[in-house]
Amino acid sequence: MNLCTRRILATSGSVLALAAAHPALANSSSAAPQFEETRTDLEPRAENGRQIYEASQFSRFAPQTALDMVGQIPGFIISQVSTDRGLGEASQNVLINGQRITGKSNDAQTALSRIAASSVIQLEIADGATLNVSGLNGQVLNVVTKSDSLQGNFAWRPQWRRRVDDFWLNGEVNLSGKLGKGDFTLGLSNKDGFRGGGWGYEDVRDANGDRLFYRDVRVRSQGDRPRLAGTYSLKSDNGNILNANGALEFFEFRGTRTFLRKQPGVADILEAGRDREDEWNMELGADYEFGLGGGRLKVIGFHRFEHSPFVNQFRITPTDGSPESGQNFNQSIDEGESVLRAEYRWKAGKTDWQISAEGAFNYLDAESEFFQLDSGGVFQPVPLPNATARVEEKRGQVILSYGRPIAKDLTLQATVGGEYSELGVTGPNGNARQYIRPKGSVALAWKASPTLDISAKFQRKVLQLNFGDFLASVDVRNNNNNAGNFDLVPPQSWLLNFEANRSLGKAGSLKLKVDLESISDLVDRIPITATSEAPGNIDGTAKRLRTEINASLLLDTIGIKGAKLDLIGAWQTASLRDPLTGEKRPLSNRGRTYWNADFRHDIPNSPWAYGAFAEDSSDYGFYRLDYFGRDYRTGPMVGAFIEHKNVLGLKVRGQVFNLAGQTEGYDEVFYVDRRDGPIDFTHTGRNKYGLIYRATVSGTF
């Protein structure tokens, strides 16, 4: 996705991020509750080194799904879907009945949203290194469920904004229950759809800071992502386990940007950009586990396909009748991934062993066209080398895993292995190459006291390439073009993770996380010729350090019964040697700071709840060889909600966002030639998007 498209999505993206980041304002739904709770506290009990929450402890939140429960566990945050290559070792910090969630789009939040709350027996948190699941470390949640009769839940979330189309189609409906001897879930949703936009200005100045002209800006975007997905699981009488999942998704995106350029003594000029994407994708996955010899063998299959046609157009129309100018970039991409994996694990005394083998085939097929508007108003084709090609990778890896307690309350898990890859590009100037990369990790989990868990993991990783970086592309508004680079290799990193979790009992929890990473062969912008650039592997290593503190405070202990305050603060530094200047600078598109305060109060013995949140963030900006740009927000995003948990058997919530009047801005610097030379001109922009209103109506059937 190019820079212009990211900016179109910016105002809608701020709102969409709320649901994932803030449990108190999330799109969770609930059935009509019973308000006489059997327990009012969220203090877990300790059992065999694990924290155990009973399902009844979450009754005050009127949970409808397992996701509603998990979102209220003090201090626990579901990790994002891994971007690692293939399926690899387990990475998401959620298990369901001890089983990892297979697939990539079948993420933990989606899976939990399809499990009825009545099916949940208990929630268990343990350190990943103590589990017999290779790859996990830090806090891991296991959701223990029971088979249940046919149940359904739904949620409808209309949204309204000033100067933006009303959005009536945000919602989902889920079914779960028994099917034969197994259990199934099925969901239809458009919960990731959006309507976005903003209005503001763009100030364009020369190198001396003198204004060249001024633009009135209007941005609109809309997207719908209908998705049909389901799972099936079966455990036979002899202990064999089958899990299967599938999904079909469509994504329709439309974006417009209009700029009315105003300059004294010159006729106004209308500049208009349009972006369009009509994508569809599908995913199928299954795993089967059975006893073999003295251990257990699991075989996993996975296939994903995506078809993404994209159009990016920009036209300049003078109001005095002068000829128009413009550019048009069309690209159609087909990409797929197929993975076959086998895991065999066995126990020898106190030691858990596992050996895994994985084979994968990835490809990306791209056809691209670039046009320029001629004096007659007709788009004429322009050659764009390296824009049409096919990228393929065939990869295999073997990993041996070892885990055992090495002292009282101290557990070790270690892996060692490597991967072999054949990476090639077909088309003009295509090439092919092979390489072998080592992989492995060492993780320790220490139960320092009944209320303190400490874990650390040191690993060697091979990171995933973005196959789109191989190909040429065009940003038709700013004319920031990538030449394409067929010589990319996957980055590698040494990564150290540290996590400490302190239980405060009935008062809540505290968490500290630290990530330290050294990355080699990082992909960034590099010179291809004296005037062109493309993504490429840079020399030297990039460094990254991220620290996060998370506090979840249960306010019953200070007399506010049923109230909870979640606080998050994060800071990150990330740097490399600039391939142009040789000087140290931040990595592009990396977050710098983030903080969040989230308050929720469920009034005891009442169907009412209310809450509020505030958050803010900053990042390091985006670097090209001839450009630097940074998007930012002015002040925090502030929101509030009020909720009634039983309106004719339904749960109804009203929400309002942007109470503090946050706006979005950007600063851009364009250089005459390279970033180490003179400045050509600058852009300073600011977009408003006003108050955002959302209602949520949800229930069960």
XYZ file of C-alpha atoms in Angstrom:
701
model
C 0.000 0.000 0.000
C 1.506 3.332 -1.034
C 1.876 6.479 1.063
C -1.193 8.209 -0.365
C -3.400 5.213 0.334
C -2.094 4.992 3.896
C -3.087 8.624 4.382
C -6.593 7.949 2.976
C -6.997 5.160 5.503
C -5.541 7.153 8.386
C -8.726 8.708 9.719
C -10.684 5.463 9.500
C -7.746 3.475 10.867
C -7.739 5.489 14.096
C -11.279 4.349 14.799
C -10.766 0.742 13.740
C -7.769 0.432 16.064
C -9.939 1.200 19.093
C -11.692 -2.144 19.028
C -8.434 -4.101 19.161
C -6.609 -1.847 21.602
C -9.231 -1.011 24.235
C -11.324 -3.723 25.878
C -13.586 -1.171 27.566
C -14.575 0.347 24.222
C -14.213 -2.802 22.152
C -16.926 -4.299 20.002
C -17.559 -7.131 22.438
C -21.160 -8.138 22.967
C -23.062 -9.846 25.745
C -26.143 -11.851 26.425
C -28.730 -10.756 28.943
C -26.925 -11.315 32.268
C -27.841 -12.498 35.729
C -26.659 -9.713 37.999
C -26.285 -11.700 41.200
C -22.668 -12.671 40.582
C -21.223 -15.692 42.379
C -17.906 -13.809 42.563
C -17.291 -10.105 42.156
C -13.487 -10.147 42.133
C -11.055 -10.932 39.301
C -8.409 -12.550 41.480
C -7.203 -15.864 40.015
C -6.470 -18.901 42.082
C -3.029 -20.507 41.844
C -2.819 -24.128 40.748
C 0.313 -25.985 39.593
C 2.050 -22.727 38.686
C -0.944 -21.446 36.686
C -3.447 -18.653 37.267
C -6.990 -20.014 36.996
C -10.087 -17.907 36.325
C -13.519 -19.489 36.585
C -16.087 -18.477 33.963
C -18.406 -17.170 36.701
C -15.861 -14.498 37.680
C -16.707 -12.585 34.485
C -20.486 -12.579 34.959
C -20.557 -8.875 35.848
C -19.477 -8.088 32.261
C -22.403 -10.079 30.843
C -20.116 -11.959 28.434
C -21.546 -13.405 25.271
C -18.372 -14.954 23.871
C -15.034 -16.239 25.107
C -13.475 -13.076 23.666
C -15.598 -10.948 26.022
C -14.114 -12.831 28.966
C -10.517 -12.755 27.757
C -10.734 -8.997 27.160
C -11.348 -8.476 30.895
C -8.489 -10.605 32.288
C -6.296 -8.171 34.255
C -3.053 -7.451 32.401
C -3.529 -9.973 29.582
C -3.431 -8.788 25.956
C -3.893 -11.105 22.970
C -0.829 -10.983 20.725
C -1.096 -10.215 17.022
C -0.994 -12.896 14.332
C 2.605 -13.837 13.631
C 4.220 -12.574 10.448
C 6.806 -15.370 10.632
C 7.504 -17.512 7.608
C 5.086 -20.383 7.036
C 3.396 -21.838 10.116
C 6.564 -22.324 12.155
C 6.528 -22.835 15.887
C 3.520 -21.623 17.873
C 3.493 -17.825 18.340
C 0.058 -16.485 19.303
C -0.375 -16.465 23.083
C -3.769 -18.227 23.083
C -4.511 -21.955 23.086
C -7.960 -23.553 22.948
C -8.163 -26.785 24.950
C -4.370 -26.957 24.815
C -4.243 -26.733 21.010
C -2.581 -23.937 19.037
C -4.773 -22.087 16.531
C -3.766 -23.235 13.054
C -3.761 -20.770 10.193
C -3.035 -17.089 9.739
C -6.316 -15.295 9.177
C -7.859 -17.634 11.781
C -6.413 -15.469 14.553
C -7.124 -15.814 18.266
C -9.585 -12.910 18.477
C -11.657 -14.318 15.613
C -11.603 -17.837 17.062
C -12.605 -16.662 20.549
C -15.427 -14.483 19.214
C -17.114 -17.620 17.815
C -17.002 -19.549 21.116
C -20.126 -19.016 23.241
C -19.477 -17.787 26.793
C -21.619 -20.638 28.141
C -19.142 -23.116 26.620
C -16.198 -21.760 28.633
C -15.269 -23.733 31.764
C -12.200 -21.792 32.840
C -9.312 -19.650 31.633
C -5.744 -20.680 32.506
C -2.629 -18.505 32.267
C 0.817 -20.106 32.343
C 4.290 -19.308 31.109
C 4.741 -20.585 27.573
C 8.067 -22.281 28.319
C 6.329 -24.583 30.821
C 3.898 -25.875 28.201
C 4.542 -28.736 25.837
C 4.009 -26.412 22.851
C 7.244 -25.452 21.110
C 7.803 -21.742 20.460
C 5.716 -20.152 23.219
C 7.083 -17.909 25.963
C 5.721 -15.284 28.337
C 2.093 -15.340 29.453
C -0.016 -17.822 27.462
C -3.766 -18.297 27.884
C -5.467 -21.666 27.559
C -9.246 -21.476 27.129
C -10.885 -24.659 28.443
C -14.275 -25.307 26.837
C -17.000 -27.942 26.841
C -19.227 -29.190 24.063
C -22.509 -27.327 23.950
C -25.804 -27.328 22.099
C -26.412 -25.112 19.089
C -25.970 -21.445 20.024
C -25.698 -18.185 18.183
C -24.730 -14.598 18.841
C -24.870 -11.411 16.844
C -23.706 -7.801 17.040
C -24.673 -4.775 14.951
C -22.529 -1.633 15.166
C -23.784 1.292 13.054
C -21.565 4.373 13.055
C -22.114 8.056 12.207
C -19.695 10.873 11.457
C -19.982 14.431 10.224
C -19.257 14.835 6.479
C -18.794 11.061 6.090
C -21.297 8.482 4.863
C -23.205 6.699 7.610
C -22.028 3.131 8.097
C -24.854 0.650 8.662
C -23.183 -2.625 7.668
C -20.735 -3.196 10.534
C -21.699 -6.396 12.302
C -21.340 -10.129 12.689
C -23.339 -13.276 13.400
C -21.841 -16.510 14.790
C -23.053 -20.064 15.341
C -21.447 -22.820 17.404
C -22.423 -26.236 18.650
C -22.278 -29.962 18.007
C -21.989 -31.463 14.528
C -21.960 -35.242 14.607
C -19.370 -36.234 17.200
C -17.464 -32.982 16.850
C -17.884 -29.270 17.470
C -18.193 -26.505 14.919
C -18.162 -22.719 14.720
C -19.388 -20.605 11.804
C -19.265 -16.844 11.468
C -20.332 -14.221 8.927
C -19.004 -10.722 9.557
C -18.190 -7.303 8.204
C -16.663 -6.092 11.478
C -13.548 -4.781 9.719
C -15.515 -2.565 7.342
C -15.265 1.212 7.726
C -16.268 4.655 6.509
C -13.579 7.289 6.972
C -12.471 10.705 5.923
C -11.374 14.159 6.960
C -11.080 17.761 5.839
C -8.287 20.267 6.261
C -5.440 21.967 4.455
C -1.995 21.469 2.973
C 0.584 24.273 3.013
C 3.336 24.030 0.362
C 6.499 26.077 0.872
C 9.890 26.402 -0.794
C 13.296 25.697 0.742
C 13.344 29.149 2.368
C 9.979 28.648 4.020
C 8.103 30.981 1.676
C 4.622 29.819 0.685
C 4.281 28.550 -2.874
C 0.569 27.752 -2.647
C -2.139 26.418 -0.371
C -4.528 23.483 -0.773
C -7.974 22.826 0.671
C -8.094 19.074 1.301
C -10.982 16.591 1.409
C -10.366 12.867 2.000
C -12.944 10.077 1.863
C -12.545 6.322 2.181
C -14.827 3.345 2.531
C -14.201 -0.333 2.770
C -16.247 -3.466 3.268
C -14.690 -6.787 4.238
C -17.409 -9.470 4.351
C -15.984 -12.728 5.649
C -17.407 -16.223 6.030
C -15.292 -18.481 8.245
C -15.690 -21.651 10.242
C -13.927 -24.361 12.215
C -14.567 -28.014 13.045
C -12.898 -30.054 15.781
C -13.262 -33.702 16.709
C -11.664 -35.814 19.407
C -12.213 -39.511 18.872
C -12.593 -42.153 21.559
C -8.986 -43.288 21.027
C -7.648 -39.758 21.608
C -7.040 -38.724 18.005
C -7.707 -35.020 17.390
C -8.881 -33.336 14.179
C -9.072 -29.556 13.681
C -10.117 -27.907 10.422
C -10.755 -24.308 9.455
C -11.674 -22.351 6.355
C -12.429 -18.767 5.373
C -13.578 -16.813 2.325
C -13.241 -13.036 2.363
C -13.881 -10.108 0.019
C -12.452 -6.612 0.381
C -13.832 -3.656 -1.557
C -12.018 -0.349 -1.015
C -12.748 3.081 -2.485
C -10.753 6.183 -1.647
C -10.787 9.760 -2.946
C -8.531 12.738 -2.260
C -9.398 16.184 -3.598
C -7.081 19.187 -3.339
C -8.168 22.666 -4.407
C -4.882 24.465 -5.049
C -4.949 28.228 -4.408
C -2.190 30.666 -5.338
C -2.376 34.477 -5.615
C -2.501 35.616 -9.248
C -3.013 32.060 -10.554
C -6.278 30.296 -11.403
C -7.311 27.611 -8.922
C -6.286 24.064 -9.790
C -8.281 20.959 -8.854
C -6.174 17.900 -8.033
C -8.015 14.623 -7.525
C -6.783 11.166 -6.582
C -8.799 7.971 -6.699
C -7.886 4.550 -5.332
C -9.765 1.327 -5.829
C -9.201 -2.269 -4.785
C -11.434 -5.324 -5.296
C -9.761 -8.191 -3.474
C -10.864 -11.666 -2.598
C -8.965 -14.257 -0.613
C -9.462 -17.704 0.858
C -7.744 -19.917 3.396
C -8.014 -23.619 4.225
C -6.236 -25.412 7.042
C -6.399 -28.688 8.929
C -4.370 -30.686 11.436
C -4.665 -34.253 12.656
C -2.965 -35.608 15.780
C -2.662 -39.256 16.806
C -0.539 -41.585 18.895
C 2.505 -43.137 17.225
C 5.086 -45.231 18.980
C 5.755 -43.659 22.342
C 4.655 -40.174 21.292
C 2.157 -38.079 19.336
C 2.319 -37.094 15.674
C 0.509 -34.019 14.335
C 0.232 -33.361 10.600
C -0.790 -29.867 9.499
C -1.813 -28.618 6.059
C -2.471 -25.011 5.087
C -3.261 -23.138 1.864
C -3.952 -19.458 1.258
C -4.743 -17.554 -1.965
C -5.372 -13.851 -2.611
C -6.355 -11.951 -5.749
C -5.839 -8.157 -5.456
C -6.449 -5.791 -8.397
C -5.596 -2.189 -7.488
C -5.971 1.146 -9.311
C -4.239 4.372 -8.243
C -5.028 7.493 -10.313
C -4.225 11.204 -9.942
C -5.462 14.030 -12.212
C -4.673 17.766 -12.237
C -7.377 20.012 -13.745
C -6.765 23.801 -14.028
C -9.978 25.833 -13.658
C -8.897 28.243 -16.449
C -9.361 25.561 -19.125
C -5.671 24.655 -19.524
C -4.939 21.023 -20.460
C -5.217 18.381 -17.784
C -2.306 16.213 -16.655
C -2.315 12.991 -14.713
C -0.998 9.499 -14.074
C -2.599 6.102 -13.614
C -1.018 2.999 -12.056
C -2.823 -0.356 -12.309
C -1.614 -3.517 -10.630
C -3.149 -6.968 -10.316
C -1.542 -9.371 -7.856
C -2.171 -13.062 -7.255
C -0.356 -14.527 -4.282
C -0.493 -17.866 -2.565
C 1.085 -19.936 0.178
C 0.946 -23.701 0.723
C 2.444 -25.356 3.800
C 2.757 -28.969 4.917
C 4.072 -29.499 8.443
C 4.618 -32.485 10.727
C 5.341 -32.410 14.468
C 6.293 -35.457 16.512
C 6.585 -35.085 20.271
C 7.401 -37.532 23.022
C 8.327 -37.563 26.695
C 11.427 -39.085 28.268
C 11.260 -38.799 32.047
C 10.842 -35.097 32.825
C 11.969 -34.058 29.343
C 9.621 -33.050 26.521
C 11.012 -33.565 23.009
C 9.618 -32.478 19.656
C 10.954 -32.653 16.142
C 9.178 -30.769 13.377
C 9.610 -30.594 9.616
C 7.927 -28.037 7.373
C 7.804 -27.483 3.646
C 6.334 -24.356 2.058
C 5.739 -22.896 -1.382
C 5.039 -19.153 -1.712
C 4.483 -17.111 -4.847
C 3.411 -13.690 -6.033
C 2.285 -13.000 -9.617
C 2.029 -9.319 -10.550
C 0.952 -7.548 -13.719
C 1.355 -3.762 -13.703
C 0.658 -0.906 -16.090
C 1.591 2.768 -15.888
C -0.100 5.520 -17.925
C 0.320 9.265 -18.365
C -2.345 11.654 -19.594
C -1.502 13.218 -22.976
C -2.537 16.663 -24.273
C -5.685 15.135 -25.756
C -6.889 13.826 -22.402
C -6.102 10.172 -23.150
C -4.009 7.975 -20.835
C -1.027 6.648 -22.800
C 1.045 3.643 -21.636
C 4.551 4.267 -20.289
C 7.137 1.462 -19.921
C 7.778 0.454 -16.297
C 10.618 -2.109 -16.046
C 10.423 -4.812 -13.340
C 6.726 -4.120 -12.682
C 5.429 -7.418 -14.138
C 7.008 -10.603 -12.799
C 6.508 -13.733 -10.711
C 8.317 -14.290 -7.402
C 8.561 -17.831 -6.017
C 10.062 -19.368 -2.907
C 10.397 -23.041 -2.045
C 11.419 -23.569 1.557
C 12.028 -26.395 3.986
C 12.997 -26.387 7.660
C 13.684 -28.836 10.492
C 13.549 -27.876 14.179
C 14.355 -30.001 17.256
C 12.802 -28.843 20.542
C 13.827 -29.765 24.101
C 12.051 -28.764 27.318
C 12.313 -29.738 30.973
C 12.388 -28.325 34.514
C 16.038 -27.744 35.472
C 15.385 -26.639 39.061
C 12.455 -26.007 41.342
C 10.199 -23.441 39.661
C 12.665 -23.053 36.739
C 11.900 -24.502 33.287
C 14.061 -24.577 30.156
C 12.881 -24.833 26.549
C 15.388 -24.849 23.682
C 15.173 -25.351 19.914
C 17.784 -25.793 17.217
C 17.492 -26.220 13.457
C 17.636 -24.431 10.157
C 15.955 -23.776 6.839
C 16.823 -24.193 3.190
C 15.256 -21.856 0.642
C 15.175 -21.442 -3.130
C 14.099 -17.932 -4.093
C 13.600 -16.875 -7.699
C 12.069 -14.207 -9.943
C 10.860 -14.904 -13.462
C 10.499 -12.259 -16.164
C 12.994 -9.805 -17.677
C 16.171 -9.631 -15.560
C 14.913 -12.502 -13.398
C 17.223 -14.602 -11.233
C 17.280 -17.482 -8.764
C 19.381 -18.347 -5.725
C 19.546 -20.736 -2.758
C 20.602 -20.279 0.840
C 20.697 -22.037 4.211
C 19.888 -20.162 7.429
C 20.254 -21.410 11.049
C 17.368 -20.985 13.509
C 16.949 -21.696 17.203
C 16.049 -20.400 20.633
C 16.590 -20.754 24.375
C 13.779 -19.853 26.792
C 13.622 -19.869 30.592
C 10.540 -19.575 32.820
C 11.041 -18.851 36.529
C 8.313 -18.906 39.151
C 10.182 -16.505 41.430
C 7.375 -16.404 44.003
C 3.666 -17.228 44.167
C 2.964 -13.724 42.802
C 5.929 -13.178 40.437
C 6.647 -14.916 37.101
C 9.753 -14.082 35.064
C 10.564 -15.374 31.576
C 13.259 -14.726 28.999
C 13.816 -15.992 25.467
C 16.785 -15.582 23.133
C 16.276 -16.643 19.531
C 17.669 -16.553 16.026
C 14.938 -15.742 13.499
C 14.603 -15.597 9.727
C 12.098 -12.870 8.859
C 9.505 -12.892 6.081
C 10.098 -10.954 2.875
C 7.399 -8.802 1.335
C 7.339 -10.138 -2.226
C 5.851 -6.844 -3.406
C 9.234 -5.225 -2.662
C 10.710 -7.081 -5.639
C 8.502 -5.170 -8.070
C 8.453 -1.626 -9.433
C 5.603 0.638 -8.307
C 4.510 4.259 -8.622
C 3.020 6.791 -6.190
C 1.091 8.770 -8.786
C 0.586 11.895 -6.705
C 4.084 12.515 -5.344
C 5.894 10.639 -8.131
C 7.818 8.636 -5.532
C 8.649 5.569 -7.586
C 10.270 2.260 -6.666
C 12.442 0.759 -9.384
C 12.020 -2.834 -8.158
C 14.812 -5.096 -6.914
C 15.104 -8.784 -7.809
C 18.089 -9.405 -5.467
C 16.387 -9.296 -2.064
C 17.093 -11.922 0.606
C 15.147 -12.481 3.863
C 16.363 -10.461 6.862
C 17.682 -12.286 9.932
C 17.641 -11.211 13.558
C 18.829 -12.018 17.059
C 15.913 -11.315 19.410
C 15.875 -11.202 23.217
C 12.474 -11.091 24.983
C 12.107 -10.457 28.709
C 8.792 -10.485 30.601
C 7.949 -10.113 34.293
C 4.395 -10.490 35.621
C 3.476 -9.542 39.170
C 0.079 -10.427 40.581
C -1.408 -7.878 42.987
C -4.135 -10.273 44.054
C -7.482 -8.535 44.401
C -5.790 -5.255 43.393
C -4.868 -6.427 39.854
C -1.545 -7.042 38.126
C 1.658 -5.441 36.799
C 3.664 -6.452 33.727
C 7.027 -5.407 32.285
C 8.099 -6.440 28.771
C 11.423 -5.703 27.070
C 12.395 -6.665 23.503
C 15.947 -6.187 22.206
C 16.636 -7.048 18.556
C 19.595 -6.920 16.173
C 18.576 -7.262 12.497
C 20.852 -8.019 9.565
C 19.928 -7.752 5.869
C 17.091 -5.384 6.821
C 15.016 -4.246 3.824
C 15.019 -0.455 3.403
C 15.293 2.056 0.530
C 18.644 1.841 -1.278
C 20.027 3.590 -4.412
C 19.629 1.612 -7.638
C 20.914 4.315 -10.015
C 21.845 7.976 -9.549
C 18.145 8.922 -9.668
C 16.167 5.786 -8.761
C 15.669 3.738 -5.620
C 14.054 0.487 -4.509
C 13.688 -1.667 -1.402
C 16.965 -3.473 -0.787
C 19.000 -5.260 1.883
C 21.178 -2.736 3.696
C 24.702 -3.351 4.985
C 25.340 -3.563 8.706
C 22.801 -4.232 11.427
C 19.729 -2.404 12.665
C 18.982 -2.192 16.388
C 15.615 -2.125 18.130
C 14.731 -1.762 21.826
C 11.129 -1.725 23.053
C 9.922 -1.447 26.651
C 6.306 -1.776 27.778
C 4.732 -1.405 31.220
C 1.187 -2.649 31.738
C -0.838 -2.136 34.922
C -4.352 -3.484 35.469
C -5.849 -2.056 38.667
C -9.027 -3.467 40.216
C -10.563 -0.577 42.136
C -12.735 -2.630 44.491
C -9.847 -2.404 46.955
C -10.257 1.381 47.210
C -14.019 1.284 47.470
C -15.133 1.594 43.809
C -16.851 -1.755 43.482
C -16.891 -3.221 39.977
C -14.379 -0.716 38.525
C -11.185 -1.466 36.609
C -8.405 0.800 35.297
C -5.945 -0.481 32.658
C -2.774 1.510 31.966
C -0.198 0.889 29.216
C 2.986 2.806 28.489
C 5.470 1.817 25.763
C 8.666 3.308 24.363
C 10.764 2.114 21.426
C 14.042 3.120 19.831
C 15.040 1.638 16.475
C 18.037 2.706 14.395
C 20.228 1.801 11.421
C 23.050 3.233 9.337
C 21.444 5.241 6.576
C 22.357 3.684 3.176
C 22.611 7.209 1.736
C 24.461 9.235 4.396
C 26.112 6.507 6.466
C 24.807 8.213 9.603
C 22.636 6.605 12.270
C 18.912 7.312 11.891
C 15.594 5.746 13.026
C 13.984 2.889 11.126
C 11.083 3.885 8.903
C 7.517 3.392 10.077
C 8.394 2.315 13.606
C 6.440 3.400 16.652
C 8.258 5.623 19.142
C 5.904 6.041 22.112
C 2.439 4.832 23.072
C 0.267 5.260 26.147
C -3.271 4.299 27.011
C -5.578 4.707 29.999
C -8.795 2.660 30.001
C -11.491 2.854 32.705
C -14.594 0.688 33.043
C -17.173 0.580 35.838
C -19.830 -2.121 36.052
C -22.245 -0.802 38.672
C -22.860 -3.624 41.185
C -26.295 -5.276 41.131
C -27.246 -3.170 38.131
C -27.455 -3.675 34.367
C -25.521 -0.443 33.782
C -21.851 0.079 32.933
C -19.911 3.092 31.737
C -16.321 3.924 30.920
C -13.806 6.121 29.143
C -10.359 5.925 27.634
C -7.547 8.127 26.349
C -4.548 7.197 24.217
C -1.753 8.801 22.242
C 1.225 7.652 20.177
C 4.141 8.891 18.093
C 6.391 7.317 15.458
C 9.705 7.894 13.716
C 8.429 8.774 10.254
C 9.192 7.395 6.797
C 12.441 7.756 4.855
C 13.165 7.573 1.150
C 16.405 8.640 -0.529
C 14.777 11.868 -1.728
C 12.038 12.306 0.887
C 11.148 12.313 4.573
C 7.588 12.296 5.902
C 5.957 11.914 9.293
C 2.289 11.435 10.181
C 1.175 12.472 13.656
C -1.850 13.224 15.791
C -2.454 16.398 17.775
C -3.323 15.400 21.321
C -4.870 12.185 22.583
C -7.858 10.283 21.286
C -10.506 10.361 24.025
C -13.726 8.350 24.082
C -16.510 7.263 26.409
C -19.360 4.763 26.504
C -22.494 3.901 28.436
C -24.026 0.450 28.335
C -27.211 -1.312 29.407
C -26.895 -5.095 29.547
C -30.551 -6.035 29.277
C -32.824 -4.057 26.967
C -35.534 -6.570 26.018
C -32.891 -9.271 26.323
C -30.318 -7.385 24.258
C -27.184 -5.509 25.209
C -27.104 -1.905 24.011
C -24.116 0.419 24.081
C -23.641 4.013 22.999
C -20.125 5.287 22.276
C -18.580 8.580 21.289
C -14.988 9.050 20.112
C -12.688 12.044 19.722
C -14.039 14.071 22.625
C -10.760 16.032 22.833
C -10.910 17.106 19.168
C -7.860 15.186 17.969
C -6.695 16.017 14.442
C -4.219 14.256 12.163
C -1.287 15.986 10.571
C 1.708 15.294 8.388
C 5.005 16.974 7.536
C 6.841 16.086 4.318
C 10.181 17.235 2.941
C 10.979 16.749 -0.767
C 14.583 17.124 -1.904
C 15.973 18.371 -5.223
C 17.891 15.138 -5.703
C 18.911 13.163 -2.620
C 18.165 13.629 1.064
C 21.746 14.757 1.737
C 21.290 17.646 -0.712
C 19.187 20.821 -0.910
C 15.464 20.885 -0.106
C 13.078 21.430 -3.016
C 9.793 22.079 -1.172
C 7.781 20.986 1.880
C 4.219 19.938 2.668
C 2.528 20.618 5.999
C -0.980 19.214 6.319
C -3.698 18.942 8.913
C -6.968 16.974 8.751
C -9.973 17.145 11.061
C -12.523 14.376 11.409
C -14.744 15.515 14.278
C -16.808 13.437 16.671
C -17.564 9.799 15.883
C -20.695 8.085 17.200
C -21.331 4.363 17.385
C -24.150 2.215 18.728
C -23.828 -1.495 19.452
C -26.797 -3.837 19.734
C -25.982 -7.455 20.491
C -27.572 -10.611 21.751
C -27.817 -14.385 21.587
C -30.184 -16.860 19.993
